[in-house]
C-alpha positions as a Python dict, from the first residue, in 0.01 Angstrom:
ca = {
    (1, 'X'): (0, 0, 0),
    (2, 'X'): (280, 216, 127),
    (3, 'X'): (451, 133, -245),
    (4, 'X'): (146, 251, -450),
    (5, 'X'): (88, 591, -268),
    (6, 'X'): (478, 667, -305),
    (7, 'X'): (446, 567, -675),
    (8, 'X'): (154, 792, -732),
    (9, 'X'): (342, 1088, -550),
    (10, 'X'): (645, 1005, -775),
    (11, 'X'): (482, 1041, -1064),
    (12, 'X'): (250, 1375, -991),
    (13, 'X'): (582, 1503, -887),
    (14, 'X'): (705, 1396, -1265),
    (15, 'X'): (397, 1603, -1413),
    (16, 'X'): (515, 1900, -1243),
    (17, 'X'): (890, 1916, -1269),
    (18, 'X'): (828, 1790, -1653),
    (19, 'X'): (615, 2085, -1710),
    (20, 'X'): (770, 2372, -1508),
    (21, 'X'): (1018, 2473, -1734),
    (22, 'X'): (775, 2558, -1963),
    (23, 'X'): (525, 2727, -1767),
    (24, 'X'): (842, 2936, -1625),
    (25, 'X'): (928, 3033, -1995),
    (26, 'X'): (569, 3087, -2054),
    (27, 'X'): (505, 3310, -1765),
    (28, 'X'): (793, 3504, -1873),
    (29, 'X'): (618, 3597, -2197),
    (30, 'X'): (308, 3647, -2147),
    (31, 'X'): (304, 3776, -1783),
    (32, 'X'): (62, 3477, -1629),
    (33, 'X'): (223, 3319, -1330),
    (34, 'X'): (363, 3034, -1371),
    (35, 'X'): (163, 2847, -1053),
    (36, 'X'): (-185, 2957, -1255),
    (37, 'X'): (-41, 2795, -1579),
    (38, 'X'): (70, 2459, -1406),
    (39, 'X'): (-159, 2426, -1244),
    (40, 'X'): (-456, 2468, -1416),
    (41, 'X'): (-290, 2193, -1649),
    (42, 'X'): (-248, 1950, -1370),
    (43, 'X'): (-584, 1986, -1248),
    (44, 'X'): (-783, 1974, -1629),
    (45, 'X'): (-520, 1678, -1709),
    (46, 'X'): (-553, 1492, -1365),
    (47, 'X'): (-170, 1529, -1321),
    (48, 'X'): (-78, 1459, -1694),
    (49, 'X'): (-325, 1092, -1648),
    (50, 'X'): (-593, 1208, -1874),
    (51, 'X'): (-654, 1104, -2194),
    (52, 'X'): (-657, 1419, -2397),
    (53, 'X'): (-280, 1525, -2252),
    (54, 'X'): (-133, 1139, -2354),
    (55, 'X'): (-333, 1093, -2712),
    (56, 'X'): (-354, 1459, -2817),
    (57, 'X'): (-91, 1691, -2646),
    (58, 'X'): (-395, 1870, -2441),
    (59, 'X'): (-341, 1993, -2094),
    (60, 'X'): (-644, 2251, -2078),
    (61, 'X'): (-943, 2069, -2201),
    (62, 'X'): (-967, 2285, -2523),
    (63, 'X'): (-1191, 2247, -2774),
    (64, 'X'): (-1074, 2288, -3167),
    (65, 'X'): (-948, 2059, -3458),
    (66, 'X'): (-875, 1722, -3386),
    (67, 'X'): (-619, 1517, -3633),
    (68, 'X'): (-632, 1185, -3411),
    (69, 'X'): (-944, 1127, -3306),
    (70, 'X'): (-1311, 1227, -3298),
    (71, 'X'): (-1349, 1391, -3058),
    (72, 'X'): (-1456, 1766, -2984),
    (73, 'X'): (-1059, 1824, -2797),
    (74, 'X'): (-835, 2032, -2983),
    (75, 'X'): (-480, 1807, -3121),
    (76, 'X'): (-171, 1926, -3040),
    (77, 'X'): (185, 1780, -3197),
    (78, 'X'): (306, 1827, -2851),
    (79, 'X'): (270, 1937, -2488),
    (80, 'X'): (448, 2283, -2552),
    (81, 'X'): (205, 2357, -2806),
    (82, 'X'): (-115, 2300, -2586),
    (83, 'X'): (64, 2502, -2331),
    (84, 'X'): (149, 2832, -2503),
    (85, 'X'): (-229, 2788, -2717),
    (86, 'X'): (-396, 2838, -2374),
    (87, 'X'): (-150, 3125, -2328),
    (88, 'X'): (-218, 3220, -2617),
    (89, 'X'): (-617, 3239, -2553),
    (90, 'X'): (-577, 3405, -2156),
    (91, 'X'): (-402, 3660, -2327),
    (92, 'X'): (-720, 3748, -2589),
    (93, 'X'): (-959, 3785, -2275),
    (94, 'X'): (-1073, 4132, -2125),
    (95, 'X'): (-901, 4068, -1829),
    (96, 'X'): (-585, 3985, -1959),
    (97, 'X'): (-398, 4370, -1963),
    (98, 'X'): (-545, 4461, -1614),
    (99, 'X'): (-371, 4101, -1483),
    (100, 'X'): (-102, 4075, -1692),
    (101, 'X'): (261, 4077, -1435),
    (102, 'X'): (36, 4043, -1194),
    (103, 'X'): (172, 3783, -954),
    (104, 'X'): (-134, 3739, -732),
    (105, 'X'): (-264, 3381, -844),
    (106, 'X'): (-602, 3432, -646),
    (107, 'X'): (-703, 3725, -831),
    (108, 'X'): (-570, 3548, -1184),
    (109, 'X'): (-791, 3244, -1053),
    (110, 'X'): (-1069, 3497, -997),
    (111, 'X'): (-1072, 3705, -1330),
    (112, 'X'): (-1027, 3323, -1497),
    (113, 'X'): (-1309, 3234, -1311),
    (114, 'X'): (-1521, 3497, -1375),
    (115, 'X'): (-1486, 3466, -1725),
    (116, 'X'): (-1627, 3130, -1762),
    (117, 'X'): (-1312, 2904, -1791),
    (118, 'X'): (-1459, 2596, -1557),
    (119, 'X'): (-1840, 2504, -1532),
    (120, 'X'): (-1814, 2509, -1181),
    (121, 'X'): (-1578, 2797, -1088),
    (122, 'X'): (-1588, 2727, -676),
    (123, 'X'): (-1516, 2380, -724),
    (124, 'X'): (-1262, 2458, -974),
    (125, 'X'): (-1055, 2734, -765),
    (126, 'X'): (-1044, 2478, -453),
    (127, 'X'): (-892, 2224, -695),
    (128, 'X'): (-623, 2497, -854),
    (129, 'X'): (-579, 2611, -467),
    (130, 'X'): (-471, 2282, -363),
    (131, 'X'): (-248, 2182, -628),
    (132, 'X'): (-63, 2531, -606),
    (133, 'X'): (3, 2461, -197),
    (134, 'X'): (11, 2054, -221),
    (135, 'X'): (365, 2129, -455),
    (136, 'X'): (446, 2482, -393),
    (137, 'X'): (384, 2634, -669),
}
């Protein structure tokens, strides 16, 4: 039991040190803090577990064209590319150039929120909450 709980830890640790690189760059460029962009992708890809992040290169649940499958989920060629498209959206919303350098990841998870990102925005912000404490982000 001990075994499978340290193996589980092991590898949401691997989802996170695989991907903050990336969201470090990211946050660099676009001004989004790099906590909100990890994870947000942790939480829509249950750690990097769900299906959309292994078959199509989607950590955000977006919708779009799909070369590998039928499904409404947007294809990426790879991980980097689903990462800098949601970017790449945050950065088209109305909130975007009040927030932007803004390092305050409650009011980032607010405005995100607010605009309609998760179908159940309380639920959603405990979930981001946790992940950003449970690894320090």
């Amino acid at each position: 039991m001990i075994l499978f709980f340290s193996l589980k830890i092991s590898a949401q640790n691997s989802y996170i040190n695989q991907h903050k690189p990336l969201a470090t760059e990211l946050s660099k460029e676009f001004g989004i803090p790099s906590a909100i962009i990890l994870s947000i992708a942790y939480v829509e890809t249950g750690g990097g577990n769900s299906k959309h992040a292994q078959t199509l290169n989607n950590h955000f649940g977006m919708v779009g064209k799909n070369t590998v499958n039928g499904s409404k989920f947007k294809s990426f060629e790879s991980s980097k590319e689903s990462f800098r498209a949601f970017c790449e959206m945050i950065s088209r919303k109305k909130y975007y150039q009040k927030m932007k350098g803004n390092l305050d990841y409650s009011e980032w998870l607010n405005a995100i929120a607010s605009a309609g990102y998760a179908g159940k925005p309380t639920e959603w912000k405990q979930k981001i909450n946790t992940v950003i404490r449970k690894f320090g982000l």
